PDB file of C-alpha atoms in Angstrom:
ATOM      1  CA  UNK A   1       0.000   0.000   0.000  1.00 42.00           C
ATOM      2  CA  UNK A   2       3.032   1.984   0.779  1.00 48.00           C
ATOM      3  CA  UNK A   3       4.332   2.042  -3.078  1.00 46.00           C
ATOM      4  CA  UNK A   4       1.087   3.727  -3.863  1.00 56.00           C
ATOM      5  CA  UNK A   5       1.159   6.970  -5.516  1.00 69.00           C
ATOM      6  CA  UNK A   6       0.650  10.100  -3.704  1.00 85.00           C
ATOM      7  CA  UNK A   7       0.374  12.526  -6.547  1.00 93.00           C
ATOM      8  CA  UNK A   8       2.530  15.493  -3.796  1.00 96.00           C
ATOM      9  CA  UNK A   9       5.655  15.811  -1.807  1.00 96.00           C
ATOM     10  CA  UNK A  10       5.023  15.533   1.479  1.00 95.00           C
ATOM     11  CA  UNK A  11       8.156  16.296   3.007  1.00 96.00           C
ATOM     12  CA  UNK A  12       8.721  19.874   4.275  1.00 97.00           C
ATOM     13  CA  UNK A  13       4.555  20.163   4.857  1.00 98.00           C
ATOM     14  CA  UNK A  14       3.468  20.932   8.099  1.00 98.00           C
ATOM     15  CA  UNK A  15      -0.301  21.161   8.177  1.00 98.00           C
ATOM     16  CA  UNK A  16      -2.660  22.383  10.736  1.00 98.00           C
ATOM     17  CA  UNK A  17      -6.882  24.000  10.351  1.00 98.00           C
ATOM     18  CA  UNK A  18      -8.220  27.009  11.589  1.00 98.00           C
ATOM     19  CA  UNK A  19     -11.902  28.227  11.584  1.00 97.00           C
ATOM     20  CA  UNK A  20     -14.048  31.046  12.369  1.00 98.00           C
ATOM     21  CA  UNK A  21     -17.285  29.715  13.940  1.00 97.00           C
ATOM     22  CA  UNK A  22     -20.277  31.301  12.285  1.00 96.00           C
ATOM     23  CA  UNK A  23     -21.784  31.562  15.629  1.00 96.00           C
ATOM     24  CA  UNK A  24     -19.126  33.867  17.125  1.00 96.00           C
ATOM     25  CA  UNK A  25     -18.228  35.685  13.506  1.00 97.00           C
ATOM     26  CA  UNK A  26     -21.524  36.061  11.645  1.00 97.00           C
ATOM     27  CA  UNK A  27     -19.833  38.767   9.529  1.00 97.00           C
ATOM     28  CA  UNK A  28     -19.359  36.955   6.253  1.00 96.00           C
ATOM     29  CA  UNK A  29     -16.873  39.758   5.087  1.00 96.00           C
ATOM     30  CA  UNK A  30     -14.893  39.683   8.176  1.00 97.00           C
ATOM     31  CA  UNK A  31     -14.087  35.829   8.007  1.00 97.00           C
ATOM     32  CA  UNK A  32     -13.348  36.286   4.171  1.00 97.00           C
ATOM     33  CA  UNK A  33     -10.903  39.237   5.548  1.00 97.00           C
ATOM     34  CA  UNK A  34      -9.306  37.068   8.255  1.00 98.00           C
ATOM     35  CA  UNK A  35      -8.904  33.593   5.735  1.00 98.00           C
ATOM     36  CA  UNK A  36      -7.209  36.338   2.426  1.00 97.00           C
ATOM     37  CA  UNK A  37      -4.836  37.956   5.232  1.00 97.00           C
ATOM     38  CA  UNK A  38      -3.567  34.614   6.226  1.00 98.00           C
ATOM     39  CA  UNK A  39      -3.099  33.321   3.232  1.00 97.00           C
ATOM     40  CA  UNK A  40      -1.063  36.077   2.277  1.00 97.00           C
ATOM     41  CA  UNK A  41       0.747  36.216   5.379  1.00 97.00           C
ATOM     42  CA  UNK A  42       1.461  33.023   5.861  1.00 98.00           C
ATOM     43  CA  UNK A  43       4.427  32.641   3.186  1.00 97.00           C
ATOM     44  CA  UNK A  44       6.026  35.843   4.901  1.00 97.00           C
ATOM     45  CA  UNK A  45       6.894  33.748   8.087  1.00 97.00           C
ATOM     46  CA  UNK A  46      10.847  33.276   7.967  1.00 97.00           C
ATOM     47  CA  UNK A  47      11.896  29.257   6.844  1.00 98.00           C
ATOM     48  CA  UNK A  48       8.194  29.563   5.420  1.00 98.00           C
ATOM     49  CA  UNK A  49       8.605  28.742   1.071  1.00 98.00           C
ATOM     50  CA  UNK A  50       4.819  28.748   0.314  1.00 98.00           C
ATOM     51  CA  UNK A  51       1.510  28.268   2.232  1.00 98.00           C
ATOM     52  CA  UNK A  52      -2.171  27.129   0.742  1.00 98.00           C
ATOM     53  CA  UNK A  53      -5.551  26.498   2.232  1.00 98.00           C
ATOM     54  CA  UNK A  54      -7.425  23.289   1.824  1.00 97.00           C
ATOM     55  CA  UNK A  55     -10.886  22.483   2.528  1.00 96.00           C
ATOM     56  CA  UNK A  56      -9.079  18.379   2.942  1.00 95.00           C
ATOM     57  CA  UNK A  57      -6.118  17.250   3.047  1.00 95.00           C
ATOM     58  CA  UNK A  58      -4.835  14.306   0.931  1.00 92.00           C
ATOM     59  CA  UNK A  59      -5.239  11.214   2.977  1.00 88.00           C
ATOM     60  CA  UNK A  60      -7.552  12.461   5.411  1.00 87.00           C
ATOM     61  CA  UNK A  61     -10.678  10.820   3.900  1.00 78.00           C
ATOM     62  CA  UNK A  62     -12.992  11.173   0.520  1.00 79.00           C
ATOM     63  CA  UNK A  63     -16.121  13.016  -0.307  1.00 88.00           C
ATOM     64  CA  UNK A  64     -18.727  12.257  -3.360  1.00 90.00           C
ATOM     65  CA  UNK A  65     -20.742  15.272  -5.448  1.00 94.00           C
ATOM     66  CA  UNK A  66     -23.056  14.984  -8.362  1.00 95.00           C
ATOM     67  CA  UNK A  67     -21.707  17.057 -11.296  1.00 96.00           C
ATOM     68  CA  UNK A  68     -22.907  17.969 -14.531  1.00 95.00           C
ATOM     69  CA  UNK A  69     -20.669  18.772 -17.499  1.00 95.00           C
ATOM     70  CA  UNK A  70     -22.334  21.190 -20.143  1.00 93.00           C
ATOM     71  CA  UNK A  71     -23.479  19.814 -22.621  1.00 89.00           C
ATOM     72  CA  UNK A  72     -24.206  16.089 -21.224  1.00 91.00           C
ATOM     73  CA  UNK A  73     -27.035  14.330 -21.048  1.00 91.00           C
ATOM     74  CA  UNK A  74     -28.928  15.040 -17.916  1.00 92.00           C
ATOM     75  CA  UNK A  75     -28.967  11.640 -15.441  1.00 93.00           C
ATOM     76  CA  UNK A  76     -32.737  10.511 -14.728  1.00 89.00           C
ATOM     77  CA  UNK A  77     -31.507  10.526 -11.048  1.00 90.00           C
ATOM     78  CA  UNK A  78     -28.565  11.209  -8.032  1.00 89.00           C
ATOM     79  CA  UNK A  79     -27.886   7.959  -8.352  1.00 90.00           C
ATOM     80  CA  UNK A  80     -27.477   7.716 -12.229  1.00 92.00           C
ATOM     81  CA  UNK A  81     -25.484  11.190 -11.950  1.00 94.00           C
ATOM     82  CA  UNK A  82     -21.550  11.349 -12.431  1.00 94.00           C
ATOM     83  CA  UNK A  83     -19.775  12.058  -9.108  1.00 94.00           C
ATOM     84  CA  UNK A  84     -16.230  13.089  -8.704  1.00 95.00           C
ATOM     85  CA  UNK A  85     -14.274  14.490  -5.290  1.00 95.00           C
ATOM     86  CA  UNK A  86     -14.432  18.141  -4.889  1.00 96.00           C
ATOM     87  CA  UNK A  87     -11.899  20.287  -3.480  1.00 97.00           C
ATOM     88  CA  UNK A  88     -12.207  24.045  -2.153  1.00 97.00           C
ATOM     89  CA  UNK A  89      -7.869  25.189  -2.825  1.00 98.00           C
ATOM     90  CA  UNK A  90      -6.187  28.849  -2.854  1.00 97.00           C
ATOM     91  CA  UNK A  91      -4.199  29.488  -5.170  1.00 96.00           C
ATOM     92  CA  UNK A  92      -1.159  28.492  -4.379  1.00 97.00           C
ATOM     93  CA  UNK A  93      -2.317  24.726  -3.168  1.00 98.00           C
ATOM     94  CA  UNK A  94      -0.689  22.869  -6.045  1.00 98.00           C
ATOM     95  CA  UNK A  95       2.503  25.061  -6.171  1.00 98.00           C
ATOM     96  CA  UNK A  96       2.782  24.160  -2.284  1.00 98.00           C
ATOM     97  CA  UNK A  97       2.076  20.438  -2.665  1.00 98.00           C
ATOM     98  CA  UNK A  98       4.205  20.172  -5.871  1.00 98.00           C
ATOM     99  CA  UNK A  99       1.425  18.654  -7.882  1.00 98.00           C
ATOM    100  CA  UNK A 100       2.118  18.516 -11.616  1.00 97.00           C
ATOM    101  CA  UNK A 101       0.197  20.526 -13.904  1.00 98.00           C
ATOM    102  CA  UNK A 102      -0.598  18.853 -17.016  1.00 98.00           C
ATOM    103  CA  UNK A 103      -2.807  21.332 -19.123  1.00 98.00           C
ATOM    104  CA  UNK A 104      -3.583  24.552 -18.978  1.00 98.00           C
ATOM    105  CA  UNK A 105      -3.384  26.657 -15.910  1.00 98.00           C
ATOM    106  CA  UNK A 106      -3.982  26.669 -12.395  1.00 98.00           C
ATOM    107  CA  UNK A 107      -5.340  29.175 -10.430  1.00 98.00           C
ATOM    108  CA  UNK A 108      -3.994  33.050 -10.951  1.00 95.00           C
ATOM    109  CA  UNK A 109      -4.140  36.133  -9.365  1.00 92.00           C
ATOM    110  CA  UNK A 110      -6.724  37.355 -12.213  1.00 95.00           C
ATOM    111  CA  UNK A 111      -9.220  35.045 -10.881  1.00 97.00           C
ATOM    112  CA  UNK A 112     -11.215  36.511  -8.084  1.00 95.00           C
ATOM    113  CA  UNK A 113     -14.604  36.429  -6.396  1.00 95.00           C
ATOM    114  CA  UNK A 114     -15.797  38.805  -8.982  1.00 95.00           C
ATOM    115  CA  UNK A 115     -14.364  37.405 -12.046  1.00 97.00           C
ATOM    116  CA  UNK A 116     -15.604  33.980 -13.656  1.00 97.00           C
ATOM    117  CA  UNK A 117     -15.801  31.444 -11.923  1.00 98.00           C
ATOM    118  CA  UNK A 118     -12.820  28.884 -12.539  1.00 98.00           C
ATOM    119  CA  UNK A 119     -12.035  25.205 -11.816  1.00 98.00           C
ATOM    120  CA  UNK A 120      -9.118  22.813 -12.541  1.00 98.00           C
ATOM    121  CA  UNK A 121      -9.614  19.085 -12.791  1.00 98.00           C
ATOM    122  CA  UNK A 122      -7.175  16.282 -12.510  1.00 97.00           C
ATOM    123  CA  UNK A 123      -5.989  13.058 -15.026  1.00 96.00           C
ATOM    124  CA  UNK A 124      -8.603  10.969 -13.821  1.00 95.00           C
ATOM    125  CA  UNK A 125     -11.149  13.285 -13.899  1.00 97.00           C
ATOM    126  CA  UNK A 126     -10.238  14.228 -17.508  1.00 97.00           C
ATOM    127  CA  UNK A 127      -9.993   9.976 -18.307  1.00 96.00           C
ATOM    128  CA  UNK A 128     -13.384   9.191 -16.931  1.00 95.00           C
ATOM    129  CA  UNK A 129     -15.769  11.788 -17.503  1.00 95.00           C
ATOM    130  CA  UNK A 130     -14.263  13.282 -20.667  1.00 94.00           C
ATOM    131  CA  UNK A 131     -14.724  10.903 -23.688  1.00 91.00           C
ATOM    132  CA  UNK A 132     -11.225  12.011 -24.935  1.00 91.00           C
ATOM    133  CA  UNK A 133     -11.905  15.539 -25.412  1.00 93.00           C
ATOM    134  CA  UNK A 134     -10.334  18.021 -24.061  1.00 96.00           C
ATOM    135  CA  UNK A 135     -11.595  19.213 -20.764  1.00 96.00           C
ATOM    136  CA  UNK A 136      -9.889  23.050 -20.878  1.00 98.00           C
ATOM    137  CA  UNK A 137     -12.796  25.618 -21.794  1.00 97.00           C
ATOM    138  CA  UNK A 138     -15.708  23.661 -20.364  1.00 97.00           C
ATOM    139  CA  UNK A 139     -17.957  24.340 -18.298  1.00 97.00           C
ATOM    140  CA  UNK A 140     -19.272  22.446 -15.458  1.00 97.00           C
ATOM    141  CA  UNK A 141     -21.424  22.991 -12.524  1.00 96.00           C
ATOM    142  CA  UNK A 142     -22.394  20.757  -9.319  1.00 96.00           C
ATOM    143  CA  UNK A 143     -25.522  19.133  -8.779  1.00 94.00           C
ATOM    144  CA  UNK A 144     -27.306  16.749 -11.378  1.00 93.00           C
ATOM    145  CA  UNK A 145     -30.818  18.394 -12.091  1.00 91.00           C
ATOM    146  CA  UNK A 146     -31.742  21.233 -14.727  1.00 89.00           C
ATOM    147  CA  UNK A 147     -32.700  23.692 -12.087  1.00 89.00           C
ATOM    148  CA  UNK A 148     -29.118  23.097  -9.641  1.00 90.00           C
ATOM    149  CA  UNK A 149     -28.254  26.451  -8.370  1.00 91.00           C
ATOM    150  CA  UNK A 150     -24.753  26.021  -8.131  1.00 94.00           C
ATOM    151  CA  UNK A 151     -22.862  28.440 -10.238  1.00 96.00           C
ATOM    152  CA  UNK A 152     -21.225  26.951 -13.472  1.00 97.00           C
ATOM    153  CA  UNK A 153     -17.444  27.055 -13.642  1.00 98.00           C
ATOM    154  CA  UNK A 154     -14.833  26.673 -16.635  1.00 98.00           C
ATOM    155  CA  UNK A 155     -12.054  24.695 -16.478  1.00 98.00           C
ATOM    156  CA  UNK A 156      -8.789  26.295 -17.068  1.00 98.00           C
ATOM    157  CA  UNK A 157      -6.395  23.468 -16.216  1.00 98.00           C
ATOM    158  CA  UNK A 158      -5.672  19.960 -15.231  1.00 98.00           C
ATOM    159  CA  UNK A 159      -3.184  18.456 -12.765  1.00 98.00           C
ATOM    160  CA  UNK A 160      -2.005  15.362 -11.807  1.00 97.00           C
ATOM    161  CA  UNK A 161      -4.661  12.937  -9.860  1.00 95.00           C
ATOM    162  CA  UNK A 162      -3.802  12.634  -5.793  1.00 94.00           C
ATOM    163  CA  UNK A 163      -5.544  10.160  -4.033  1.00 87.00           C
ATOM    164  CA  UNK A 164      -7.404  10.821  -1.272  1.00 83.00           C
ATOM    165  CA  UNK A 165      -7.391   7.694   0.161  1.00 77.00           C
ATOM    166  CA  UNK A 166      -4.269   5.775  -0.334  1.00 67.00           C
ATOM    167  CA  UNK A 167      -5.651   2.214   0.363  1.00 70.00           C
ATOM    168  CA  UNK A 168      -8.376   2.659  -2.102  1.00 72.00           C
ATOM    169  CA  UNK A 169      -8.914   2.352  -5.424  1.00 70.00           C
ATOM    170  CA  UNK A 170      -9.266   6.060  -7.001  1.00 78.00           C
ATOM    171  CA  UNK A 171     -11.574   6.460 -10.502  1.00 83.00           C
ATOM    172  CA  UNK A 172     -13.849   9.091  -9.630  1.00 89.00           C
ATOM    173  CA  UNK A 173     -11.152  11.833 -10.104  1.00 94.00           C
ATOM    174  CA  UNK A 174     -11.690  15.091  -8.588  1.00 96.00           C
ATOM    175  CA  UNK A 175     -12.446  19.009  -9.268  1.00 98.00           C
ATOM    176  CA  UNK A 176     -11.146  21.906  -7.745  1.00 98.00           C
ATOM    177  CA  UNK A 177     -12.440  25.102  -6.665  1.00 98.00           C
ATOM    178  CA  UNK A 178     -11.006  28.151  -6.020  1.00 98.00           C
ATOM    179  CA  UNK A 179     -11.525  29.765  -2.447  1.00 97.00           C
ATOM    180  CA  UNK A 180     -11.059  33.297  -3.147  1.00 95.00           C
ATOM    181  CA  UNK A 181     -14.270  32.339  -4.894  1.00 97.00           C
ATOM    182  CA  UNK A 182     -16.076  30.277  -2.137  1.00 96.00           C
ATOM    183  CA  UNK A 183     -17.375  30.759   1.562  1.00 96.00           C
ATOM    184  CA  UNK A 184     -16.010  28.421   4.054  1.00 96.00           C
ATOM    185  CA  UNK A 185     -15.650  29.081   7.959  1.00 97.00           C
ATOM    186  CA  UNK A 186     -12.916  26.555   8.745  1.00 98.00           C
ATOM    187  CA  UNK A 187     -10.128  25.385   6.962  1.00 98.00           C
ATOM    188  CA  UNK A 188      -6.672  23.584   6.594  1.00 98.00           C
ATOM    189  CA  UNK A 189      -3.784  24.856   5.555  1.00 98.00           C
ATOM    190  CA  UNK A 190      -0.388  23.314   3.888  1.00 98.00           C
ATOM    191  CA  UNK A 191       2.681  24.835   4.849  1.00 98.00           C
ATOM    192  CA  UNK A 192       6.237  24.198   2.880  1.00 98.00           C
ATOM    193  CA  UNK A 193       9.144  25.023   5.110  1.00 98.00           C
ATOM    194  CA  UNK A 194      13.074  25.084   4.678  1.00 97.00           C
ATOM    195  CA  UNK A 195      14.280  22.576   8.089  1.00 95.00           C
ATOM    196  CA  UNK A 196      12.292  20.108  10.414  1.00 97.00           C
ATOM    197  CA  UNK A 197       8.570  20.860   9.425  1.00 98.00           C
ATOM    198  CA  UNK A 198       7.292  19.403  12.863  1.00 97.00           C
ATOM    199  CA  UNK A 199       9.037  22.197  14.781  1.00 97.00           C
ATOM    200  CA  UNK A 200       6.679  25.101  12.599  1.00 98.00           C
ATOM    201  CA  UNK A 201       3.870  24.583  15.483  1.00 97.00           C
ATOM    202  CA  UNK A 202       4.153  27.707  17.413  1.00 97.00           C
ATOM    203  CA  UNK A 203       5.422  30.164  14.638  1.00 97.00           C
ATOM    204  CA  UNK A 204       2.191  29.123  12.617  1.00 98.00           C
ATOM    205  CA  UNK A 205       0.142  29.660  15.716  1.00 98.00           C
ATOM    206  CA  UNK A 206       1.354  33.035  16.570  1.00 98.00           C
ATOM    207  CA  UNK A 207       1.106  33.972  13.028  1.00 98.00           C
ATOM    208  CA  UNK A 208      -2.855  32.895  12.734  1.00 98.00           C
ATOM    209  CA  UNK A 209      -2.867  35.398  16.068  1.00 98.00           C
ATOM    210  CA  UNK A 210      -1.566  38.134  14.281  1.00 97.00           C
ATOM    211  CA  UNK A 211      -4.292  38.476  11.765  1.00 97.00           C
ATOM    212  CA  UNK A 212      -7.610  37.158  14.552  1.00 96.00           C
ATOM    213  CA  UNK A 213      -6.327  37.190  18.200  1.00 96.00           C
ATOM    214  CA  UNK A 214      -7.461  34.140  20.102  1.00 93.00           C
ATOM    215  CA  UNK A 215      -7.766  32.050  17.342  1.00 97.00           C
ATOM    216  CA  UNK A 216      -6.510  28.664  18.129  1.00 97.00           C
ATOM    217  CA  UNK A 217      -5.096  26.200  15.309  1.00 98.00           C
ATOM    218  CA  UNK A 218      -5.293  22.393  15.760  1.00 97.00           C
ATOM    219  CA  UNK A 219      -4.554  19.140  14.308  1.00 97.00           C
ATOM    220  CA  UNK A 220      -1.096  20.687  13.585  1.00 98.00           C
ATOM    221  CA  UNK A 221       0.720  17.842  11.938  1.00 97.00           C
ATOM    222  CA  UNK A 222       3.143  16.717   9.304  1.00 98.00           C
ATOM    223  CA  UNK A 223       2.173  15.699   6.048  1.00 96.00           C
ATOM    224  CA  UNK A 224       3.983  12.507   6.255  1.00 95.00           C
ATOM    225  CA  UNK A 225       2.663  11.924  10.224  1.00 96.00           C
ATOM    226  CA  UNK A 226      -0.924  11.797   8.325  1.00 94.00           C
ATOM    227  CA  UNK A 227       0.151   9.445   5.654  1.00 92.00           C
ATOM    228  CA  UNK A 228       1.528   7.067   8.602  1.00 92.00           C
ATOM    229  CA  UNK A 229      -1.352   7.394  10.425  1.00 91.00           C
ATOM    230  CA  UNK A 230      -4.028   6.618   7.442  1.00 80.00           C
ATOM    231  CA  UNK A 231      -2.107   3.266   6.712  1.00 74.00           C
ATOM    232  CA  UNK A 232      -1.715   2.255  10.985  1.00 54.00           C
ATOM    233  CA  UNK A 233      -5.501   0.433  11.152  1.00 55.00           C
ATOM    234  CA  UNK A 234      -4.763  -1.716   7.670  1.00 53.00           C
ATOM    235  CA  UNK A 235      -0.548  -2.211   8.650  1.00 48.00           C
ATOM    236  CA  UNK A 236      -2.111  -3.513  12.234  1.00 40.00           C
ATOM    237  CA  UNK A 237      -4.316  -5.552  11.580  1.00 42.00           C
ATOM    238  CA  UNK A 238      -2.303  -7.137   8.999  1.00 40.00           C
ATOM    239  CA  UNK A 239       0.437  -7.583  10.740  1.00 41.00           C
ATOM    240  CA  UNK A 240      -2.395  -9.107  13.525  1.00 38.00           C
ATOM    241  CA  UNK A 241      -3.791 -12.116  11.084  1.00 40.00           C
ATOM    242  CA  UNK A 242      -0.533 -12.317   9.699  1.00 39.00           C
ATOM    243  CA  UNK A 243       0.616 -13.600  12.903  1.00 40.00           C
ATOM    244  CA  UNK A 244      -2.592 -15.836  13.250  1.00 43.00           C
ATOM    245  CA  UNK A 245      -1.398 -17.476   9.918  1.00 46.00           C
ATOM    246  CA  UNK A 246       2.041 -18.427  11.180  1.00 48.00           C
ATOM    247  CA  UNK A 247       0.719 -19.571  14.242  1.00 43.00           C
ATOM    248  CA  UNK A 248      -1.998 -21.651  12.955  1.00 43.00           C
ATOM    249  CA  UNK A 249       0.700 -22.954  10.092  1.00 44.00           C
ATOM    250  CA  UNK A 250       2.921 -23.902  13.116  1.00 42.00           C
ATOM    251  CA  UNK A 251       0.608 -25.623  15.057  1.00 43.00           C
ATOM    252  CA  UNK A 252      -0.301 -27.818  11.954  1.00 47.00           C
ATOM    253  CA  UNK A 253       3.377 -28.485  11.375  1.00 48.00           C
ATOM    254  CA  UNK A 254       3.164 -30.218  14.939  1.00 56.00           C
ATOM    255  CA  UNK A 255       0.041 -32.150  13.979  1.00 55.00           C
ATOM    256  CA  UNK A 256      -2.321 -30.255  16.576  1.00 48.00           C
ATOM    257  CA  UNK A 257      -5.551 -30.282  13.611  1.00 47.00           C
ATOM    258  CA  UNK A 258      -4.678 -34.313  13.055  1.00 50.00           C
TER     259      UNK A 258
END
């Protein structure tokens, strides 16, 4: 499971999530403030090469959406309906994570909450939901009925397809949004640092605290800590019945089942 692909570079990425609870900021403006000013900030803090927010982090689990590309066929129902992963990213997220960029663009500076709306998609995206044409120019929207709300977006790029669960098979492929052009109230953030990235805890907390004071950050972790940790139940276990095999293969060496 280990030789699987992770589509990144891990090392140097310290991670950690912050949030704004709508309860105590109800101010939509003043959480989309606080989330732009540490985004920019955050590559300003010394040993600091490049920071991005994340509404998931690779490894940390999956999601499933309906989509509709324009001009498909309409499904009948959800559960006829393509669904890929979907991803809320700044703009720096695949710069930071060192994910290959295979057509097109990413995400620029041009693109902002009042501009149209962009998305980038990845290989697998592109080899399952594309019928060979190329994906840059479309436009695509979530949801899977005539009437969805959700605003359409066009894709301007495609990158290379990261896994969000490691021990998994991965076909769906996924789609990425831009947050400068969503509204979230908590999310992570990927950190690339020059040195030990484990020993970034308290810089990147007094940093969030410069922008929002007494705004905690939590689940501060390597990049590579999460990877170990998202393989320890299947590694355990297997190492668990593999021991049960030896020992039932040595007791039937000595003659124990007759």
């Amino acid at each position: 499971l280990q030789a699987t692909p992770s589509g990144y570079d891990a090392s140097g990425l310290i991670t950690f999530r912050v949030g704004l609870p709508a309860a105590q900021f109800p101010d939509r403006a003043q959480v989309r403030r606080f989330f732009d000013e540490l985004t920019r900030r955050l590559p300003e803090v010394p040993g600091v090469e490049s920071a991005a927010a994340t509404g998931m982090l690779p490894a940390t689990g999956n999601n499933s959406n309906a989509f509709l590309l324009e001009g498909h066929p309409l499904p009948r129902n959800v559960q006829e309906s393509a669904q890929t992963t979907a991803h809320v990213v700044s703009s720096d997220y695949f710069a930071t994570m060192r994910i290959p960029v295979l057509r097109g663009r990413t995400f620029a500076a041009t693109d902002t909450r009042d501009s149209t709306r962009v998305a980038v998609v990845d290989q697998q995206f592109v080899d399952r939901w594309c019928n060979g044409e190329d994906p840059i120019g479309k436009r695509i929207r979530f949801g899977f009925k005539a009437d969805d709300t959700a605003p359409w977006m066009t894709i301007v790029g495609g990158v290379g397809n990261v896994p969000q669960r490691l021990d998994r098979p991965y076909d769906r492929g996924a789609i990425y949004q831009l947050a400068e052009q969503n509204d979230f109230n908590f999310v992570s953030y990927v950190v690339r640092v020059k040195g030990d990235p484990a020993a970034f805890g308290p810089v990147l907390q007094q940093a969030v605290l410069a922008v929002q004071p007494d705004v905690p950050i939590y689940n501060v972790m390597t990049q590579e800590r999460i990877e170990a940790l998202a393989y320890w139940n299947r590694r355990f276990f297997g190492q668990v019945f593999s021991a049960f095999g030896i020992g039932a293969l040595f007791l039937a060496a000595l003659g124990v089942y007759g």
